[in-house]
Coordinates of C-alpha atoms in Angstrom, one line a residue:
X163 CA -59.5 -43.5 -150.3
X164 CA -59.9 -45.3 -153.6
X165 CA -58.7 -44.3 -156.9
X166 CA -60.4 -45.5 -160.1
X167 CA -59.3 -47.1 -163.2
X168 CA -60.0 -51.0 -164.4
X169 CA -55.9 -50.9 -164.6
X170 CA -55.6 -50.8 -161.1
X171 CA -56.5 -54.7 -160.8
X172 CA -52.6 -56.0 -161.3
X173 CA -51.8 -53.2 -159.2
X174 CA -53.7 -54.5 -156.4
X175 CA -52.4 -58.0 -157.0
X176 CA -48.8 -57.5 -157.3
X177 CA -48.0 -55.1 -155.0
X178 CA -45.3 -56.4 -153.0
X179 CA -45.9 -56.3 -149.0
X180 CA -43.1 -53.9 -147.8
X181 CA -42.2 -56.2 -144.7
X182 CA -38.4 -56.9 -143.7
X183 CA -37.2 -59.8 -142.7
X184 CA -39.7 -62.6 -144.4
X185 CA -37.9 -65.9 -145.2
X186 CA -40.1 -68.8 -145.9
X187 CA -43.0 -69.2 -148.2
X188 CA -45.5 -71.4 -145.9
X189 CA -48.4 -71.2 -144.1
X190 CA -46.4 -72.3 -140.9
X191 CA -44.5 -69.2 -140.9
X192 CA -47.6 -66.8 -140.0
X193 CA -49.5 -70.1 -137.8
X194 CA -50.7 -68.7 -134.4
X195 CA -52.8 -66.5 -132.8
X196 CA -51.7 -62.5 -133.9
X197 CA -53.4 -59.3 -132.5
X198 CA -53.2 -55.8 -132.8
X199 CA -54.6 -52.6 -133.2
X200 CA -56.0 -51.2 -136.4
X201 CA -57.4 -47.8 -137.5
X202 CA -61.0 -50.2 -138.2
X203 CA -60.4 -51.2 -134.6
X204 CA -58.7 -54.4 -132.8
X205 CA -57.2 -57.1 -135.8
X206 CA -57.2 -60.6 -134.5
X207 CA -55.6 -63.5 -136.7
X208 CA -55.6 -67.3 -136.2
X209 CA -53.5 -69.5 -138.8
X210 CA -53.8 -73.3 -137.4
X211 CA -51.9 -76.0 -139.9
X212 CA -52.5 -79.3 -140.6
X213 CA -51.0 -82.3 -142.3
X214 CA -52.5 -81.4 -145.9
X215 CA -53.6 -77.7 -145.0
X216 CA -54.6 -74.7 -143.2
X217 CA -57.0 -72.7 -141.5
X218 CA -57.2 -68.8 -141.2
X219 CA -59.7 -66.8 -139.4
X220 CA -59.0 -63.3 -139.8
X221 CA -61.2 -60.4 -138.4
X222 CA -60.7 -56.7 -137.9
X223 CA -62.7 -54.3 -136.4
X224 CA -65.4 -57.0 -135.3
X225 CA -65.9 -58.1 -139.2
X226 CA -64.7 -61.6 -140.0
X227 CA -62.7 -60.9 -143.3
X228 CA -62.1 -64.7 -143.7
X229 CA -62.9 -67.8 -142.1
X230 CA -62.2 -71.0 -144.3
X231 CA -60.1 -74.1 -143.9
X232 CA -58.0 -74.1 -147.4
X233 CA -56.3 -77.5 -148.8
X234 CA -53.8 -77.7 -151.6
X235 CA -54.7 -77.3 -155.4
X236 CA -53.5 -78.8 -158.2
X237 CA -51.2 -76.0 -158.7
X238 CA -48.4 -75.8 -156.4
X239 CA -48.4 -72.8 -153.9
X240 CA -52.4 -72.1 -154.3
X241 CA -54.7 -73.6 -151.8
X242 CA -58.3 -73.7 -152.7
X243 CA -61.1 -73.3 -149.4
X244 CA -61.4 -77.1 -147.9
X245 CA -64.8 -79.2 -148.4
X246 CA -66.4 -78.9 -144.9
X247 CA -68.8 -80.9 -143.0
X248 CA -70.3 -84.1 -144.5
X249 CA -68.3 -83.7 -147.9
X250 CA -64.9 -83.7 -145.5
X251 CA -66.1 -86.8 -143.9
X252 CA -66.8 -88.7 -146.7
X253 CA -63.3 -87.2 -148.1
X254 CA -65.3 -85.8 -151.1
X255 CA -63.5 -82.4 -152.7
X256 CA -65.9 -79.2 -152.6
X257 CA -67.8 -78.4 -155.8
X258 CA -66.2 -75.3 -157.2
X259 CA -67.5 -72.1 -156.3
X260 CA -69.6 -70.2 -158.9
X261 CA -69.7 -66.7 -158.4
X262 CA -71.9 -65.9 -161.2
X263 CA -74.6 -67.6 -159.5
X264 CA -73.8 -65.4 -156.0
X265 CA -70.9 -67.7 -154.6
X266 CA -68.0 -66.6 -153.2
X267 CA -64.9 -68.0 -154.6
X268 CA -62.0 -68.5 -152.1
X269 CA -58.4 -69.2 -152.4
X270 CA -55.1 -68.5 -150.3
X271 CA -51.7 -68.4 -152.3
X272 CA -47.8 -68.9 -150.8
X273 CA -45.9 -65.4 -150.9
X274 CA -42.2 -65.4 -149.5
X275 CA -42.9 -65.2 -145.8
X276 CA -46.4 -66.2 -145.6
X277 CA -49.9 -66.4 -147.6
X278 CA -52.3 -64.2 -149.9
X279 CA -55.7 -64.8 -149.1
X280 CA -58.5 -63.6 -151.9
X281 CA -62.0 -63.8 -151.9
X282 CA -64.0 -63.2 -155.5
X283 CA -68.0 -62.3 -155.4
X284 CA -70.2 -61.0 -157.7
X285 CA -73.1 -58.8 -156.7
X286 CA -75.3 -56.3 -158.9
X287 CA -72.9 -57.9 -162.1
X288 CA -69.9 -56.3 -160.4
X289 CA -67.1 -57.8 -159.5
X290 CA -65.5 -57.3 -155.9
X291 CA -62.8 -58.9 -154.9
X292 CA -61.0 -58.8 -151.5
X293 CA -57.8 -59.4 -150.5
X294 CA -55.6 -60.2 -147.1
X295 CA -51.4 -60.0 -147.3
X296 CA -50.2 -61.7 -144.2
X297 CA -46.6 -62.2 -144.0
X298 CA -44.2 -62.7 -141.0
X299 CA -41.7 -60.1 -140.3
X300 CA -39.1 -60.4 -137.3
X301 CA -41.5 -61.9 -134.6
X302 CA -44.5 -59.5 -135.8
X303 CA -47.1 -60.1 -138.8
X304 CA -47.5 -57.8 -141.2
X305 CA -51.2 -57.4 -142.6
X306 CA -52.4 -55.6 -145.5
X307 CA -56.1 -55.3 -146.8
X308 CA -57.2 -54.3 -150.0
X309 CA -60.8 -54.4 -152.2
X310 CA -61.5 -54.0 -155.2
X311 CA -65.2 -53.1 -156.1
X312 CA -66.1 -52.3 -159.7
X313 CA -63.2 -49.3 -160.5
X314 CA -62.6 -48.3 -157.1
X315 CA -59.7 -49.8 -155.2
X316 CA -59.3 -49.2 -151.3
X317 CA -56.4 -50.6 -149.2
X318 CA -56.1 -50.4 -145.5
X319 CA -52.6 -49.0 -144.5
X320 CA -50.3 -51.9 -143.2
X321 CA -50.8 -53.7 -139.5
X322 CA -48.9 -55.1 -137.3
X323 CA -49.9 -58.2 -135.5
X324 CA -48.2 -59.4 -132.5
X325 CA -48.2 -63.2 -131.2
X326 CA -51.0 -64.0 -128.6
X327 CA -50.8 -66.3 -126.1
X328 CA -47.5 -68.3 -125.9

């Protein structure tokens, strides 16, 4: 299911999500709990805001894809993964990832309708980065998932995620 070709990187970043109906460009529009069915099995989503950030917890098929709590950057749109525990409590920002030194850096950035989550890590000297497209469409979410690992691209075909719960 991938292709290669080092050019393919933009591709996988730009690529616009083909979803109708997406209006705002927060993570309020895709908060709540989301479900569905997916060709890797069952695709659960939770988005819970708060007053300076969010959390997302996505997993599909049993795998949890992400699990962070983000809080805005410097730049405006892009959210960088929260300080947690102790460094949260003392209201201390996280140390930046290094991926070079096996870290995962994590980010989530506002798209028209909902968020960009991306994940960087660097194993064997190769990069890999992953990426989640969640964006609201109608009363649905609309979830794409594509990697990046060294040349070789793979992207899941689209989901759709209805609201659980009420």
């Amino acid at each position: 299911m991938g292709r290669p070709g080092s050019l393919l990187l933009p591709l996988l970043l730009a690529v616009p999500l083909a979803a109708a109906g997406v209006a705002r460009a927060e993570p309020a529009a895709v908060a709540g709990r989301w479900a569905g069915g997916a060709e890797a099995g069952r695709a659960e989503l939770v988005v819970t805001t708060a007053a300076r950030g969010f959390t997302v917890r996505l997993a599909v098929g049993g795998r949890t894809l992400f699990d962070a709590p983000f809080a805005p950057s410097d730049r405006p749109g892009v959210h960088e993964a929260a300080a947690t525990g102790l460094f949260a409590m003392l209201g201390t920002r996280r140390a930046p990832a290094n991926p070079l030194e096996g870290e995962e850096l994590v980010w989530a950035r506002e798209v028209p309708g909902g968020l960009v989550l991306s994940r960087l890590a660097i194993a064997a000297g190769k990069p890999m980065i992953e990426q989640a497209r969640i964006a609201r469409s109608g009363e649905r979410v609309v979830l794409e998932i594509g990697r990046l690992g060294g040349e070789e691209v793979e992207r899941s075909p689209v989901i759709e995620l209805g609201r659980v719960g009420g």
